[in-house]
C-alpha positions in Angstrom: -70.9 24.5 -34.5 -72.8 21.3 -36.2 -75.9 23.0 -35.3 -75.1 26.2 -36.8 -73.2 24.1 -39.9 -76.6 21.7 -40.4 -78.7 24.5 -40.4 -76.9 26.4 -43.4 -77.0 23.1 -44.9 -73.3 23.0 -44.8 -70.0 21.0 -44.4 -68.7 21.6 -40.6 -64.7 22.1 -40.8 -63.2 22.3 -38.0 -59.7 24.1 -37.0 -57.5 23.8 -34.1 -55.5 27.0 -33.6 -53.7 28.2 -30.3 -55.9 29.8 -28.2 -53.8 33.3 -29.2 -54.2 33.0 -32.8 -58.0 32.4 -33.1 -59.3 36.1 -33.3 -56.6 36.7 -36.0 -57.6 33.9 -37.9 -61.5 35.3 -37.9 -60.1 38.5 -39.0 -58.2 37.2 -41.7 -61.3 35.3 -43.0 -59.2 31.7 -42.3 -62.5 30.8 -40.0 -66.1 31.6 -40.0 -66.6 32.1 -36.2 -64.9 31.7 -32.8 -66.6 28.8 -30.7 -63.5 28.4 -27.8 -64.9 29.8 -24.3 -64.0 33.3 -25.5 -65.0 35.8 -23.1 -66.7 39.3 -24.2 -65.3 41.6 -23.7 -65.5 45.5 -25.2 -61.8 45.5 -26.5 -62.5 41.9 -28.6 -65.9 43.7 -29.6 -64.3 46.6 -31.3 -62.7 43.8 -34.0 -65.4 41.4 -34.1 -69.2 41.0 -33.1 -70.6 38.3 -30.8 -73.1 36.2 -29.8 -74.2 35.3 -26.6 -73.6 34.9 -24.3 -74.4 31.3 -24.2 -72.6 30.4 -21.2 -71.8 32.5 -17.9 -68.3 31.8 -16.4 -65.5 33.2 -13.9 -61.5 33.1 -13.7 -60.4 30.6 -10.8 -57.3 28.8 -9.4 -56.0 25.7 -10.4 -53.5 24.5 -8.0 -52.0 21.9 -5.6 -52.3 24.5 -3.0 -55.6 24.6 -0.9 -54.6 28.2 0.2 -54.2 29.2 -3.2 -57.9 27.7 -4.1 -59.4 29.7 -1.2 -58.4 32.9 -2.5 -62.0 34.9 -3.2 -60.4 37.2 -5.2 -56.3 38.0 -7.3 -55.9 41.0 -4.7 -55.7 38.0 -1.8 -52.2 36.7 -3.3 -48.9 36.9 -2.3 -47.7 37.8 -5.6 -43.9 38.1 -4.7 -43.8 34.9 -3.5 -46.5 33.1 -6.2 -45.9 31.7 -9.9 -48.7 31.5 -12.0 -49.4 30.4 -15.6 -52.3 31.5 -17.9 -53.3 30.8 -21.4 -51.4 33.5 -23.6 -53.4 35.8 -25.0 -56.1 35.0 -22.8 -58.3 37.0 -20.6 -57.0 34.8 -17.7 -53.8 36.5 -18.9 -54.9 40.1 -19.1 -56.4 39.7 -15.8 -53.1 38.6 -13.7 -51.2 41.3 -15.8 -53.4 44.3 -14.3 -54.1 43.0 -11.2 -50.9 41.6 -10.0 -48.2 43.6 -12.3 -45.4 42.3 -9.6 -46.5 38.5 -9.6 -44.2 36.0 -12.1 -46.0 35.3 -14.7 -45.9 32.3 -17.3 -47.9 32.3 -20.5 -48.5 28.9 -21.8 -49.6 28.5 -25.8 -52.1 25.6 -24.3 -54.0 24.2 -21.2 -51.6 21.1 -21.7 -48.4 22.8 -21.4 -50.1 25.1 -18.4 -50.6 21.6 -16.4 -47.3 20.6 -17.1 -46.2 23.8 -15.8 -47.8 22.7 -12.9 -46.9 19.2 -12.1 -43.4 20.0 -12.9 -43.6 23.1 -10.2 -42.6 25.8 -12.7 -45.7 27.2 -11.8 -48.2 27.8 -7.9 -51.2 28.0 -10.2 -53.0 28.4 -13.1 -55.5 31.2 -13.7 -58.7 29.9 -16.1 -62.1 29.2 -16.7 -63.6 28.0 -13.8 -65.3 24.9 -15.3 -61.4 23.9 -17.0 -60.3 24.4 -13.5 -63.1 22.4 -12.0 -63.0 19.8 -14.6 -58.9 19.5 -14.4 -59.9 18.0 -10.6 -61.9 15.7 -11.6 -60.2 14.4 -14.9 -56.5 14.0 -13.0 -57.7 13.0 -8.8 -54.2 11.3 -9.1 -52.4 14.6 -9.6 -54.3 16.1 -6.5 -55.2 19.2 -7.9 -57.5 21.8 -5.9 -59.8 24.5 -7.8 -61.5 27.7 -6.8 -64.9 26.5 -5.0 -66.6 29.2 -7.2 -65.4 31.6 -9.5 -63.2 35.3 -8.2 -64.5 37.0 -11.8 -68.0 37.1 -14.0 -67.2 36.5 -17.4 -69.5 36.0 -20.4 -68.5 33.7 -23.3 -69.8 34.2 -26.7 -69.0 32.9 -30.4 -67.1 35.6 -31.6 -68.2 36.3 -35.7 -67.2 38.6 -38.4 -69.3 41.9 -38.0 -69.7 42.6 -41.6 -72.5 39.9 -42.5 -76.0 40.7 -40.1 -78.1 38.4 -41.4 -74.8 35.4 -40.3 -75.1 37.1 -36.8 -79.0 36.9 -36.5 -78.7 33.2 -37.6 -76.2 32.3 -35.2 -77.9 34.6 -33.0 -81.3 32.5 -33.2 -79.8 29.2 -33.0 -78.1 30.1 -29.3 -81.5 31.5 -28.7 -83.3 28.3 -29.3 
């Protein structure tokens, strides 16, 4: 975002918005572009173009349970017996929703109140990007958390833009390329 801001020769603003609200705001015009691990995917591309991808990523587990991180893939759980949390409006969400209808399922509005979802045991897991997952680990060893050792899904995230401005898109566009 500075990049992209500097080479416009413009002020950066940045906005914090729950993770569910941010396509909304782009749509609305209350923010230029999306920068927020979005994934691409063809449903977010009908409302908005993107860019990218500049990073490659995957859903994994984050959980105290080490059979729960072994899982290769959502099919391998024991949904009836297994809480998990995502971030609402999420593809993490969208994911557990098709794949395991029957499984209790938790939305959180943020990745803080998804960990306390699982520290307090309201929740087995939660279902994320795997580098939140694998970064959780190492940013709380007290809390003994266990991630995915890599990810059960191939996700692309991009910097999700209005569609209606090309020559914004090719600048963007340019910038991630370099």
């Amino acid at each position: 975002a500075r990049i992209i801001a500097q080479s416009m020769d413009v002020e950066l603003r940045l906005v914090e918005k729950p993770f569910g609200q941010l396509l909304g705001a782009l749509e609305a015009g209350d923010v230029d572009l999306v920068i927020s691990g979005l994934t691409i995917t063809p449903k977010r591309n009908l409302k908005v173009a993107f860019v990218g991808p500049y990073f490659l990523s995957g859903k994994s587990f984050l959980t105290k349970y080490k059979t729960l991180a072994e899982a290769k893939s959502l099919k391998t759980v024991e949904a009836e017996n297994v809480t998990l949390t995502a971030l609402e409006g999420s593809t993490s969400q969208d994911l557990v929703e098709q794949v395991l209808p029957e499984v209790k399922l938790l939305p959180a509005a943020n990745y803080e109140g998804a960990l306390r979802m699982l520290d307090e045991s309201q929740a087995d897991a939660l279902v994320a990007d795997y580098p939140f997952c694998f970064y959780a680990v190492l940013r709380h060893p007290e809390k003994a958390y266990v991630a995915s050792v890599s990810p059960i899904t191939y996700e692309p995230l991009g910097i999700a833009m209005p569609g209606d401005d090309p020559q914004f898109i090719n600048l963007v566009t340019n910038l991630v390329n370099t």
